[in-house]
mmCIF file of C-alpha atoms and ligand atoms in Angstrom:
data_model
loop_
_atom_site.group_PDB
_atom_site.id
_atom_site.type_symbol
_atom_site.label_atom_id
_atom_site.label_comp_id
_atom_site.label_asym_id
_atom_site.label_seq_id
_atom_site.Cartn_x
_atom_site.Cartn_y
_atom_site.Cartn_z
ATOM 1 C CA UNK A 1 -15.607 12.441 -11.777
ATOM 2 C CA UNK A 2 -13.826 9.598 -9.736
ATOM 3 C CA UNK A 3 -16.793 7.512 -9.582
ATOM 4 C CA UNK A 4 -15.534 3.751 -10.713
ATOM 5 C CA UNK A 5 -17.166 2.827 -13.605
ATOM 6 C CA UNK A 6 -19.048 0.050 -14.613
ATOM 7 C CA UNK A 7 -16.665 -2.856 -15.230
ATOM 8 C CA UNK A 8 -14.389 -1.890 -12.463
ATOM 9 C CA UNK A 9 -12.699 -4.453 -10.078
ATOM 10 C CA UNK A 10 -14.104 -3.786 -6.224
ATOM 11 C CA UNK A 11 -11.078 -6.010 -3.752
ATOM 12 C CA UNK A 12 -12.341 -7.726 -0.283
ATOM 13 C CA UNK A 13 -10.250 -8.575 1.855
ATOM 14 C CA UNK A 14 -12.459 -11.321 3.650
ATOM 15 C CA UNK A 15 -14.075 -14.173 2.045
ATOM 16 C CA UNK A 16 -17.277 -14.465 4.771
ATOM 17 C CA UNK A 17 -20.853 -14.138 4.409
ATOM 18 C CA UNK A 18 -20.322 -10.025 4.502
ATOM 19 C CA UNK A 19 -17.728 -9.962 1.550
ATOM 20 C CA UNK A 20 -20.411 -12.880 -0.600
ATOM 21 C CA UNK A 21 -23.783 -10.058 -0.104
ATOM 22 C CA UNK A 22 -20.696 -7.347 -0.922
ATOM 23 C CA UNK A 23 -20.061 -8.958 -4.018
ATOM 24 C CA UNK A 24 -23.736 -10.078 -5.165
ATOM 25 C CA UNK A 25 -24.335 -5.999 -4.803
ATOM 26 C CA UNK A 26 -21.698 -5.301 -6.574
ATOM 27 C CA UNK A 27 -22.762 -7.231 -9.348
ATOM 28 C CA UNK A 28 -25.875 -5.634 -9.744
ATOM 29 C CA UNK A 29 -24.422 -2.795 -10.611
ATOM 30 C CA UNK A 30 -21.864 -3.855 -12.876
ATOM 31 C CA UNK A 31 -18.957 -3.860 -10.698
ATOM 32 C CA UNK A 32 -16.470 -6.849 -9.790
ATOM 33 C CA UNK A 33 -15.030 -8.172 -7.044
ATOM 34 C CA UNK A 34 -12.369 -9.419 -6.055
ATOM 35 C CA UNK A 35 -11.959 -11.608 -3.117
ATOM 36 C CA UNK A 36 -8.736 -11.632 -0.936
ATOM 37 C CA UNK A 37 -9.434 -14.871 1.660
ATOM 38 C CA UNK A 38 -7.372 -16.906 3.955
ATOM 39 C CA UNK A 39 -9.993 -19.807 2.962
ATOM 40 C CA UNK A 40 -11.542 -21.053 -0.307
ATOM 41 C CA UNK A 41 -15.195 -21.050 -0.683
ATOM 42 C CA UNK A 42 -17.599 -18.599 0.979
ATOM 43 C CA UNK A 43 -17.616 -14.942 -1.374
ATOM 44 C CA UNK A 44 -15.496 -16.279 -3.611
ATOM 45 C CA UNK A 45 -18.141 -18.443 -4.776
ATOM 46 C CA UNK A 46 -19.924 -15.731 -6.380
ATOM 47 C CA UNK A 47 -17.296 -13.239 -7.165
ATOM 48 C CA UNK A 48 -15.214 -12.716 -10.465
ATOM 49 C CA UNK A 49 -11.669 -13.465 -9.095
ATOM 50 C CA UNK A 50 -9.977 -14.673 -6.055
ATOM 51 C CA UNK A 51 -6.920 -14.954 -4.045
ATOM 52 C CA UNK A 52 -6.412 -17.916 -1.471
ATOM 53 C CA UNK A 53 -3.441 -16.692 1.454
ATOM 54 C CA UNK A 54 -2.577 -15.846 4.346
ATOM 55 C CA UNK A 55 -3.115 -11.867 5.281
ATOM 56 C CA UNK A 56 0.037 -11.597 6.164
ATOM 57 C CA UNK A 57 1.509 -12.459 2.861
ATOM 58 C CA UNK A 58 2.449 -8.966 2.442
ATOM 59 C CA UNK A 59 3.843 -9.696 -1.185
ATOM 60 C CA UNK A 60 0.393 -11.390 -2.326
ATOM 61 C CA UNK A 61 -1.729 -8.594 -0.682
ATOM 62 C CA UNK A 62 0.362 -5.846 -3.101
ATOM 63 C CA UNK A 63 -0.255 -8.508 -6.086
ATOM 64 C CA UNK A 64 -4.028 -8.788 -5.175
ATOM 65 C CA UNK A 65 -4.559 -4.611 -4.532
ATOM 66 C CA UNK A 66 -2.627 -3.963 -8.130
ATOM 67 C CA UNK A 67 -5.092 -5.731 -9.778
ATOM 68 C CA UNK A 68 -8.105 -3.882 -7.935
ATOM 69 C CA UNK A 69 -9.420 -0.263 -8.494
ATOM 70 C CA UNK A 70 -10.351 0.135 -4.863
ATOM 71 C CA UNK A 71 -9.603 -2.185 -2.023
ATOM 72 C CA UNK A 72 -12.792 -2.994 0.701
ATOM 73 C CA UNK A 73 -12.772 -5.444 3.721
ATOM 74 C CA UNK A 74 -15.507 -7.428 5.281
ATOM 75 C CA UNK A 75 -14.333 -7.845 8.669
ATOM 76 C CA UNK A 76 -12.579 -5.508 11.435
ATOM 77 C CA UNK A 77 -9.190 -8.112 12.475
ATOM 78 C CA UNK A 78 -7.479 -7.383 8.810
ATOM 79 C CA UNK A 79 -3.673 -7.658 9.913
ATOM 80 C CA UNK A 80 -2.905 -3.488 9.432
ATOM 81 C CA UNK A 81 0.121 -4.234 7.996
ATOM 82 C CA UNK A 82 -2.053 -6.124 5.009
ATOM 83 C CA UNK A 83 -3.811 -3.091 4.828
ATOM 84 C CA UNK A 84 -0.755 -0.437 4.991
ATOM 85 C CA UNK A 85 0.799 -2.893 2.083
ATOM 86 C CA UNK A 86 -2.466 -2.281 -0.056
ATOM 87 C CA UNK A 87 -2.702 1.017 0.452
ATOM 88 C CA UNK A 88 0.358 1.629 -0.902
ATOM 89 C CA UNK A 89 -0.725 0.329 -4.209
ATOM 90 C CA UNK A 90 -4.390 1.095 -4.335
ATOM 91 C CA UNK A 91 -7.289 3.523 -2.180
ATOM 92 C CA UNK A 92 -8.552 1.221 0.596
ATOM 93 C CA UNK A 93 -11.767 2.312 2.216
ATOM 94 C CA UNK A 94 -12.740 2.571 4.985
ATOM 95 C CA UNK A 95 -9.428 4.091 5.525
ATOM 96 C CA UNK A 96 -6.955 1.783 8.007
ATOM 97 C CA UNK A 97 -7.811 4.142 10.900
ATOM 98 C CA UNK A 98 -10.862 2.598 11.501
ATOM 99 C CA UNK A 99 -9.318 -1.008 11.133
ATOM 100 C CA UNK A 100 -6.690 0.619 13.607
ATOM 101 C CA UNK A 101 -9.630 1.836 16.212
ATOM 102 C CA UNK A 102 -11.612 -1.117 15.642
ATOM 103 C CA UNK A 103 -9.187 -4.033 16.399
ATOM 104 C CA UNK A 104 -8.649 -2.673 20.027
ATOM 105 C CA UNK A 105 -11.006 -2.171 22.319
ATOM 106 C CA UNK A 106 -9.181 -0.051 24.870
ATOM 107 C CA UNK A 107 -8.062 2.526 21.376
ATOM 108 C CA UNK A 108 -11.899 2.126 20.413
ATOM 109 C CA UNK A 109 -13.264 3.390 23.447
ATOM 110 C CA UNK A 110 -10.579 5.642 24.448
ATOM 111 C CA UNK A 111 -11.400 7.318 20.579
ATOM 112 C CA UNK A 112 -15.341 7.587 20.781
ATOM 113 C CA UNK A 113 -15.387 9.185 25.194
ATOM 114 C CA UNK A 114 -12.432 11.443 23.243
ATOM 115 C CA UNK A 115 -15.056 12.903 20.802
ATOM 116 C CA UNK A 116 -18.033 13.596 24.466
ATOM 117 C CA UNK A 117 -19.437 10.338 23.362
ATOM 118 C CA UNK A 118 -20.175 8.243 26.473
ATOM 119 C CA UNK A 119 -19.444 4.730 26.189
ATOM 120 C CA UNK A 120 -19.392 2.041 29.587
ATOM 121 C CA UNK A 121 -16.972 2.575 32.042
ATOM 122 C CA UNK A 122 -13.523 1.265 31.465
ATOM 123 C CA UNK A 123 -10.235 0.237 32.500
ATOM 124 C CA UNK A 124 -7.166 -1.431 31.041
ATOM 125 C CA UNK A 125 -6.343 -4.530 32.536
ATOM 126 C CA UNK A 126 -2.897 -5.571 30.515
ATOM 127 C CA UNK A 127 -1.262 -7.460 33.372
ATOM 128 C CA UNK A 128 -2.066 -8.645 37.365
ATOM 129 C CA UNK A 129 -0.378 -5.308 38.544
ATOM 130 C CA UNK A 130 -3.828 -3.298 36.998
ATOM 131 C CA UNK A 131 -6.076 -5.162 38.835
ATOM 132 C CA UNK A 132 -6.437 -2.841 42.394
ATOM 133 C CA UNK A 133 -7.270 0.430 39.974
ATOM 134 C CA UNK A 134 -9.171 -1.732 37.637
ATOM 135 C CA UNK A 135 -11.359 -2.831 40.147
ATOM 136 C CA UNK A 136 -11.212 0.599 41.938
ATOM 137 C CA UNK A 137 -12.157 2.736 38.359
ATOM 138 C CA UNK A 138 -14.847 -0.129 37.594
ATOM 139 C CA UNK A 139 -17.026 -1.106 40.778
ATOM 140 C CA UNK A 140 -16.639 -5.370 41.428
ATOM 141 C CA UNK A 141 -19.281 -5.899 38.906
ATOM 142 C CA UNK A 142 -18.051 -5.890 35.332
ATOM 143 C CA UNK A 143 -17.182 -7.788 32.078
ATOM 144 C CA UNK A 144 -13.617 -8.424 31.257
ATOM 145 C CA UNK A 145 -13.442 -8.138 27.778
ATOM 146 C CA UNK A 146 -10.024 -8.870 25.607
ATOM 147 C CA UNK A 147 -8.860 -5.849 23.888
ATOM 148 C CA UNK A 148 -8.333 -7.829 20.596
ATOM 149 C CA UNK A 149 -10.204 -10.579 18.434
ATOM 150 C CA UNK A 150 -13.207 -10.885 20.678
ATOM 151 C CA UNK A 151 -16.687 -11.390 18.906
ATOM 152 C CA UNK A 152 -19.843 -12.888 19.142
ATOM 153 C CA UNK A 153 -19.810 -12.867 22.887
ATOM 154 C CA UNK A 154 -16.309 -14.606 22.895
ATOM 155 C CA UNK A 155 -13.264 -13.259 24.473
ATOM 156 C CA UNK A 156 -15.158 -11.683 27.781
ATOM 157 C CA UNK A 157 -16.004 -12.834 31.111
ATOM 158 C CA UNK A 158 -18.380 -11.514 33.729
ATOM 159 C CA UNK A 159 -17.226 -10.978 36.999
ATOM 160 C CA UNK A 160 -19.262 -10.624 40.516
ATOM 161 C CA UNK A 161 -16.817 -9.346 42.741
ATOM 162 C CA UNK A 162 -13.139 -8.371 42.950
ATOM 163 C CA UNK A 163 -12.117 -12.189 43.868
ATOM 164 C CA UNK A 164 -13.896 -13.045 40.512
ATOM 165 C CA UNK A 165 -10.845 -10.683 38.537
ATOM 166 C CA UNK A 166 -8.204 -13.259 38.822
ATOM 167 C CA UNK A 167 -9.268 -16.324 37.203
ATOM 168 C CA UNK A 168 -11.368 -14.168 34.696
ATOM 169 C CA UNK A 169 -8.504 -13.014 33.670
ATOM 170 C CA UNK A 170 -6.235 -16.512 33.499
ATOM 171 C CA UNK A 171 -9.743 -17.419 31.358
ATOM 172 C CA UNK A 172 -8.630 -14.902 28.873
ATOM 173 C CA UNK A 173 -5.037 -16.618 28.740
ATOM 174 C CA UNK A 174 -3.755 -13.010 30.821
ATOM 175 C CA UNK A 175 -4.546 -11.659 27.341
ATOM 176 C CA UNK A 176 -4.667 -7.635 27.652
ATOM 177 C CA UNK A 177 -7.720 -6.715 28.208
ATOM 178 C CA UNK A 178 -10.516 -4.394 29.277
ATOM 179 C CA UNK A 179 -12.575 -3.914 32.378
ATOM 180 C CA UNK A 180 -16.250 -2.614 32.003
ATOM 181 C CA UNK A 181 -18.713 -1.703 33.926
ATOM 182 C CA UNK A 182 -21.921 -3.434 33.596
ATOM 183 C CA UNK A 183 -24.426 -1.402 31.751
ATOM 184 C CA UNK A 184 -28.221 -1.703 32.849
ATOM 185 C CA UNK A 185 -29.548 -0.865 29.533
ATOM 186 C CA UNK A 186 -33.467 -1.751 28.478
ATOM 187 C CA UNK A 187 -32.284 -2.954 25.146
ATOM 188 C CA UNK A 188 -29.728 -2.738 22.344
ATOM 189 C CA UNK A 189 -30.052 -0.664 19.296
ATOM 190 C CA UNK A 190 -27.567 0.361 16.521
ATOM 191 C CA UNK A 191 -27.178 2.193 13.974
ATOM 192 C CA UNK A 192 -25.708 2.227 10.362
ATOM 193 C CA UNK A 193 -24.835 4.579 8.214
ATOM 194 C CA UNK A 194 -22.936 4.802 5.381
ATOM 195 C CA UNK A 195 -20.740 8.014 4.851
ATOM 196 C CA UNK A 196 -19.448 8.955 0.931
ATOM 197 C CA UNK A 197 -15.846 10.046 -0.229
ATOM 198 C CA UNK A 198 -17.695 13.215 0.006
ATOM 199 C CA UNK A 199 -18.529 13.439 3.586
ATOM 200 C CA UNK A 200 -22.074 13.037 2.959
ATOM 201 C CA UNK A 201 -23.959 11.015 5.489
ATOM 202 C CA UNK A 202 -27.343 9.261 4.959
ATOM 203 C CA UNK A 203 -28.607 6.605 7.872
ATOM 204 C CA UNK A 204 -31.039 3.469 8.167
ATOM 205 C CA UNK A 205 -33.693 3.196 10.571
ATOM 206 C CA UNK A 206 -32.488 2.072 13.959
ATOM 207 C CA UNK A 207 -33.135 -1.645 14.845
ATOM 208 C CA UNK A 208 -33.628 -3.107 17.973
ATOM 209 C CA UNK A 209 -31.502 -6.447 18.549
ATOM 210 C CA UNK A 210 -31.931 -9.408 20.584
ATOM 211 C CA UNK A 211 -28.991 -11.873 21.469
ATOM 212 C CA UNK A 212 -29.243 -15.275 22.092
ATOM 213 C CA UNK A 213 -25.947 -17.424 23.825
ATOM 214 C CA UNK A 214 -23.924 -13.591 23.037
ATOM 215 C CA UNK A 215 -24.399 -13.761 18.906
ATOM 216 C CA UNK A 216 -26.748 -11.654 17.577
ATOM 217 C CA UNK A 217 -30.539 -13.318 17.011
ATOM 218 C CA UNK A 218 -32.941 -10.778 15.963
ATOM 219 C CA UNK A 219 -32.796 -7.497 14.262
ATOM 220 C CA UNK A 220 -36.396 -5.729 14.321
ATOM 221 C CA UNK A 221 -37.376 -2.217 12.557
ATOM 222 C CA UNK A 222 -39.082 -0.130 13.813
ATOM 223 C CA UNK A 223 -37.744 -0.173 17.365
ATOM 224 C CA UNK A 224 -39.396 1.405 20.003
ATOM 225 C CA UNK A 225 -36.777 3.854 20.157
ATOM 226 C CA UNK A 226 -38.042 7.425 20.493
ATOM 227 C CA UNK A 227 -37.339 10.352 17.618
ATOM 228 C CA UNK A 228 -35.317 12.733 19.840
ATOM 229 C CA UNK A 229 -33.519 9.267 21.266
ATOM 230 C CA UNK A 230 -32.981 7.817 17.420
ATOM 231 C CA UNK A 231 -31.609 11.553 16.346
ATOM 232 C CA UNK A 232 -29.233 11.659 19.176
ATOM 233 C CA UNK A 233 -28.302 8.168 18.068
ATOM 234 C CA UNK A 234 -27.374 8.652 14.569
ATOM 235 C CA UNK A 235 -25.881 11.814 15.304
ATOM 236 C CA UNK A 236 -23.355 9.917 17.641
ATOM 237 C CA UNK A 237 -22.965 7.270 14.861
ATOM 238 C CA UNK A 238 -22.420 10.724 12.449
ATOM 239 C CA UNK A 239 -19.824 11.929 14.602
ATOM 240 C CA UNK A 240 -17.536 8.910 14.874
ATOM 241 C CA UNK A 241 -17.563 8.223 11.210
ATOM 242 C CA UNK A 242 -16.322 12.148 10.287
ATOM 243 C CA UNK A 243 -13.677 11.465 12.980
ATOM 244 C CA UNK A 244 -12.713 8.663 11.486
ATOM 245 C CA UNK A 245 -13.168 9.975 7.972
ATOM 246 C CA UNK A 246 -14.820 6.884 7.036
ATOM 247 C CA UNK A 247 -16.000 5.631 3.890
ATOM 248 C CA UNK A 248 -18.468 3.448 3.607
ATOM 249 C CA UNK A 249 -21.413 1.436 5.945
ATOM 250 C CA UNK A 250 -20.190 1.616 9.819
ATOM 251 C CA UNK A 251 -21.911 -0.301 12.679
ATOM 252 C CA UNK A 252 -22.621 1.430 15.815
ATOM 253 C CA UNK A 253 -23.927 -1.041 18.310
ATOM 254 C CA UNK A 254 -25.708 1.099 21.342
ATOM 255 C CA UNK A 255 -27.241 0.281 24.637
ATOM 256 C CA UNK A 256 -30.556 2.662 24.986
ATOM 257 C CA UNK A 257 -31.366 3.736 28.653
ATOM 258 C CA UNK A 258 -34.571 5.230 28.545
ATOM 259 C CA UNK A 259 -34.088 7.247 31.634
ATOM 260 C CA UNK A 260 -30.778 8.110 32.013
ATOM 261 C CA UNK A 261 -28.939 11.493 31.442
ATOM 262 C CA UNK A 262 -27.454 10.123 28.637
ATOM 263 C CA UNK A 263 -29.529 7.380 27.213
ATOM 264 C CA UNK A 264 -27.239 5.972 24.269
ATOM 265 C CA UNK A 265 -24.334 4.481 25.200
ATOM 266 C CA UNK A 266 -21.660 2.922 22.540
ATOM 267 C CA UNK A 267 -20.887 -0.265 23.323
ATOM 268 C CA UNK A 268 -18.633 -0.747 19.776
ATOM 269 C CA UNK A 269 -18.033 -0.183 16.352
ATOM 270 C CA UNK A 270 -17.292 -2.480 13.395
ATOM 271 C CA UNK A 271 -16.213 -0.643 10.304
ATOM 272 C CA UNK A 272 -17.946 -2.666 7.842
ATOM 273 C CA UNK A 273 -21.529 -3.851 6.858
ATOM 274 C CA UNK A 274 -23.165 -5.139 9.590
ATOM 275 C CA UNK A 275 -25.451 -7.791 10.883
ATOM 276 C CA UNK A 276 -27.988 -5.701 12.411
ATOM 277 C CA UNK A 277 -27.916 -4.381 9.114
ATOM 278 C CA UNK A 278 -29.415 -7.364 6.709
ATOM 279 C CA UNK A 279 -32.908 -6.626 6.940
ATOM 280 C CA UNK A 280 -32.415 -3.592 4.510
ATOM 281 C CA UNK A 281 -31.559 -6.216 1.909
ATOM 282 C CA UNK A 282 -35.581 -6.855 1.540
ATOM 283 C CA UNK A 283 -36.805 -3.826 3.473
ATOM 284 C CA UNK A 284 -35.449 -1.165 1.498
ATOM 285 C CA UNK A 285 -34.671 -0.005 -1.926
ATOM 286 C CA UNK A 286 -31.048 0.139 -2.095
ATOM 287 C CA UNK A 287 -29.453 -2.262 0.861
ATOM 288 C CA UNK A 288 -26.742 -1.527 3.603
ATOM 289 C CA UNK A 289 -24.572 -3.680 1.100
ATOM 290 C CA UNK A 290 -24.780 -2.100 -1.956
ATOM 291 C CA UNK A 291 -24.330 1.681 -0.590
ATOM 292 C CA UNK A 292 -21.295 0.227 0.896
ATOM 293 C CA UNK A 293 -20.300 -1.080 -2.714
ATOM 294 C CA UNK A 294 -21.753 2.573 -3.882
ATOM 295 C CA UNK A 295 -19.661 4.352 -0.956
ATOM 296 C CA UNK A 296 -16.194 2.910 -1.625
ATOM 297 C CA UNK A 297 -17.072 3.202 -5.574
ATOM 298 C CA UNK A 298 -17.402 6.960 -5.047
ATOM 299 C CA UNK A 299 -21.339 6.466 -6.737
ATOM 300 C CA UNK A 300 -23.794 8.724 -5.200
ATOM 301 C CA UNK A 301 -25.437 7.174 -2.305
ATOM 302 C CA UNK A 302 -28.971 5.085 -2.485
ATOM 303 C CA UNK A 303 -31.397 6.129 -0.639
ATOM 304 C CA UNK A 304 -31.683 3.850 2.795
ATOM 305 C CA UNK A 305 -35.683 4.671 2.993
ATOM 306 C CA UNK A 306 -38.056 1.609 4.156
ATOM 307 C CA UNK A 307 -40.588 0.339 2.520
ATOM 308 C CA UNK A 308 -41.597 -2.393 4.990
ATOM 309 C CA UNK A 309 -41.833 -3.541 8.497
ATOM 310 C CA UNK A 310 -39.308 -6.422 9.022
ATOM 311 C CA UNK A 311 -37.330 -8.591 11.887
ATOM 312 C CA UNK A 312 -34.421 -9.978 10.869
ATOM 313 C CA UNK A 313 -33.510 -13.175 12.304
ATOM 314 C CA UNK A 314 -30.275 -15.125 11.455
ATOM 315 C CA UNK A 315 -29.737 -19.052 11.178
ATOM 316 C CA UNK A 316 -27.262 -20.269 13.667
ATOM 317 C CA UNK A 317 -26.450 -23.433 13.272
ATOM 318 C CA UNK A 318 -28.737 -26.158 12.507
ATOM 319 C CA UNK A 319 -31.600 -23.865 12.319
ATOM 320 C CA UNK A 320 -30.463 -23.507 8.812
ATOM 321 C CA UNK A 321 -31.391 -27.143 7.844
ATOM 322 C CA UNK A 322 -35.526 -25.649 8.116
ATOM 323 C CA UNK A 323 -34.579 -24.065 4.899
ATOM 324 C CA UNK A 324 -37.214 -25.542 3.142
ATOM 325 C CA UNK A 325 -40.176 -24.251 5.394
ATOM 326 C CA UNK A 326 -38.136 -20.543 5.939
ATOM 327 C CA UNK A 327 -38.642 -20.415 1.874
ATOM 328 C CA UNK A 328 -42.008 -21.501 1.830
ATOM 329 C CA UNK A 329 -43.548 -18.560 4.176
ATOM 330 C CA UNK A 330 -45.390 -15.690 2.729
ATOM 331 C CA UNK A 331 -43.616 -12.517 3.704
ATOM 332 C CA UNK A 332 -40.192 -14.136 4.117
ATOM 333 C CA UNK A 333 -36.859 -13.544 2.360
ATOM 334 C CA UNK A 334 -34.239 -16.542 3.306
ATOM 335 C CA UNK A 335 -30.839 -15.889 2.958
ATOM 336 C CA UNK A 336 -28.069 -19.145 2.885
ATOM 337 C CA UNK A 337 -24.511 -18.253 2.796
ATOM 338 C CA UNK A 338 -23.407 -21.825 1.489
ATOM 339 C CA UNK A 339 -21.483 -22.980 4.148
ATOM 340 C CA UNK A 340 -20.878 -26.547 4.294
ATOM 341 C CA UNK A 341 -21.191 -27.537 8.048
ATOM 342 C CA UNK A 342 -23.517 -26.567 10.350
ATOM 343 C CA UNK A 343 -21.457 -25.917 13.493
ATOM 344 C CA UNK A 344 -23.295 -24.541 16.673
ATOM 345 C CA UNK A 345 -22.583 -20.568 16.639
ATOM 346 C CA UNK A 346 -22.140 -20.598 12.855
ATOM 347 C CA UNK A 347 -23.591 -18.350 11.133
ATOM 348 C CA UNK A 348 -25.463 -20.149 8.010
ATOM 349 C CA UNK A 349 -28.107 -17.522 7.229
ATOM 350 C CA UNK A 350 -30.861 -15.410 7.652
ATOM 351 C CA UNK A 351 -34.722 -14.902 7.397
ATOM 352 C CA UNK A 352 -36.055 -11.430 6.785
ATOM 353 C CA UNK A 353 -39.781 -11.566 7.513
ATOM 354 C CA UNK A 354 -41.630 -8.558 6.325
ATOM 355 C CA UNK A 355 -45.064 -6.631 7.394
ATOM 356 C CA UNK A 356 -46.766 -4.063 6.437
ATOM 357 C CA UNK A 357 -45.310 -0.907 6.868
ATOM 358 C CA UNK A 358 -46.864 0.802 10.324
HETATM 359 P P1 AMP B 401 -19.726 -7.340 22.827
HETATM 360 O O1 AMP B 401 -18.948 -8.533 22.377
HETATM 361 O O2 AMP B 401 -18.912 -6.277 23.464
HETATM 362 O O3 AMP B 401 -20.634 -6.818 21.741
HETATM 363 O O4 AMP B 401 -20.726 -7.880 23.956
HETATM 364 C C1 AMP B 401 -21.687 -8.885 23.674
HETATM 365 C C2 AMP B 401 -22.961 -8.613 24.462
HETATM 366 O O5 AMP B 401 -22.691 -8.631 25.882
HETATM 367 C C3 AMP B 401 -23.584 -7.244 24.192
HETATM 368 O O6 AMP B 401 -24.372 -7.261 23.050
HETATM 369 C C4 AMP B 401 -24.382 -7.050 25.488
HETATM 370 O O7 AMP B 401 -25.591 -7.762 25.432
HETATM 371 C C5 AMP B 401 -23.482 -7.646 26.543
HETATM 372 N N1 AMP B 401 -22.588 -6.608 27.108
HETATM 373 C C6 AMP B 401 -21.370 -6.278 26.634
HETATM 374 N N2 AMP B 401 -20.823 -5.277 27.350
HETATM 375 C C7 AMP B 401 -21.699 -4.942 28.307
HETATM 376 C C8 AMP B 401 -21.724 -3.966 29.368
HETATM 377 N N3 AMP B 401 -20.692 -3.145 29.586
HETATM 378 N N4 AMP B 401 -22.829 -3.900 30.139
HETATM 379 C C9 AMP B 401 -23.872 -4.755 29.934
HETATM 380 N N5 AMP B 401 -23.905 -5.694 28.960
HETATM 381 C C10 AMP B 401 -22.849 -5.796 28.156
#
């Protein structure tokens, strides 16, 4: 049996609000983390150790993965060389492939049309000399999206016409980048699953999410999505994470297209727990976070059943300050990450508001 025991050290490498409901699962089952963070504060508030430096402190990251049984991260733009240097000392799962994948949009999609999964239409857009095929691959209509360190809506540009290319891309500092092609979906699902040392695969229901201002506002189970739709959905999300030989929860974020020949579309992946995910914290018996924990802790799997009905919808901001009326409603579970300012786009929290199951 490889299965970590109880008492064993769990690292994160990331000290955000995904690495703080890491380590609070963690804890409920005995386990410890261990926080690796470029900033003080945030999970390593509640965990049993920290480390405060840069990722690229190649030297500390060794130091922090000796004193770990496994290593984890929290969030996709871990430097690989942090995670080649902990790897050499200690398992790190999900496995730096997926960082690898994840960190680039042009190797992401490139990986998931490789596997027959169809994902927008794309084009590489590294310099002023790729703009004619760009443009010619793509239509005039599109999103320029930087290949790296883009989130939340940030790091992307839409453009109207080929004259719109130009200064879309000086917007993105001539970054390189990624052309797509605009997709008329009906709505945005994705899925999660959560894939043992094993290879065993178990999924959560699909949610359907709603952005506001390009960050993520609601996150609402059951979606309307239909049962041969949500099957050909999590087999997609099944696929990748064999491919990738993952380990642990994965984000799929889709667009759905009811009619279409191919209704599911992958718009990206994040190898880590995920905030479309944070409704299974009160809506199911084991939570996206803790078979994560389980996952990388070679434990068998919880079951990701649902007991509930529930829309998930996360505090930006100052909507955090109505924390006082959030944990007065029936039916509600409020979530605060303990971050000291609210600053518009921040993410401070969330509300899980439950119903009857239909
Ligand atoms: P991303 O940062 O790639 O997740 O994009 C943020 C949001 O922009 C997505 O959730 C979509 O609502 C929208 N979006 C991104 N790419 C496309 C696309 N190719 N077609 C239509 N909408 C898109």
């Amino acid at each position: 049996m490889t299965a970590l025991a109880p008492g064993s050290t769990i690292g994160i490498m990331g000290g955000g609000q995904l690495g703080r409901m890491l380590s609070l699962a963690a804890a409920q089952l005995g386990l410890k983390c261990h926080i690796y963070s470029d900033v003080p504060g945030g999970a390593c508030d509640v965990a049993a150790a920290s480390t405060i430096g840069p990722y690229e402190d190649v030297d500390k990251v060794r130091a922090f993965a000796a004193s770990v049984d496994v290593v984890t991260y929290e969030f996709e733009n871990v430097p690989l060389q942090a995670a080649a240097a902990a790897e050499a000392v200690a398992p790190v799962r999900p496995g730096p492939k997926a960082l690898a994948v994840a960190q680039d949009r042009l190797e992401e999609k490139t990986f998931i049309s490789a596997l027959g999964i169809p994902v927008a239409p794309f084009a590489a857009v590294d310099s002023s000399s790729a703009f004619e095929t760009a443009l010619a691959t793509i239509g005039h209509a599109g999103i320029l999206k930087t290949r790296r360190l883009g989130y939340d809506g940030k790091g992307q540009v839409r453009i109207r016409s080929a004259a719109e290319l130009a200064p879309a891309f000086d917007a993105l500092q001539r970054a390189p980048s990624v052309l797509e092609g605009l997709v008329p979906f009906a709505y945005e699902v994705s899925v999660l699953v959560v894939r043992a040392v094993s290879g065993e695969v178990r999924f959560y229901d699909i949610p359907l999410n709603t952005h506001k201002d390009g960050i993520l506002d609601t996150s609402t189970v059951p979606s309307p999505l239909p049962a041969a739709h949500a099957t050909r959905a999590t087999d997609i999300a099944g696929a990748i994470a064999a491919a990738l030989d993952y380990v642990g929860v994965l984000g799929v974020e889709m667009f759905y297209l009811p009619d279409a020949p191919e209704p599911l579309v992958v718009n990206e992946i994040a190898p880590r727990v995920h905030n479309s995910g944070h409704w299974t914290m009160d809506a199911c018996l084991v939570s996206q976070f803790e078979n994560h924990i389980r996952a990388v802790a070679d434990w068998p799997l919880g079951p990701t059943g649902r007991h509930a009905d529930v829309t998930m919808t996360n505090l930006i901001g100052d909507d955090a300050a109505r924390w006082h009326a959030f944990a007065a409603e029936p039916n509600a579970a409020v979530h605060l990450y303990g971050k000291p300012e609210p600053r518009p786009g921040r993410k401070m929290g969330h509300v899980n508001r439950l119903r009857k199951r239909s």
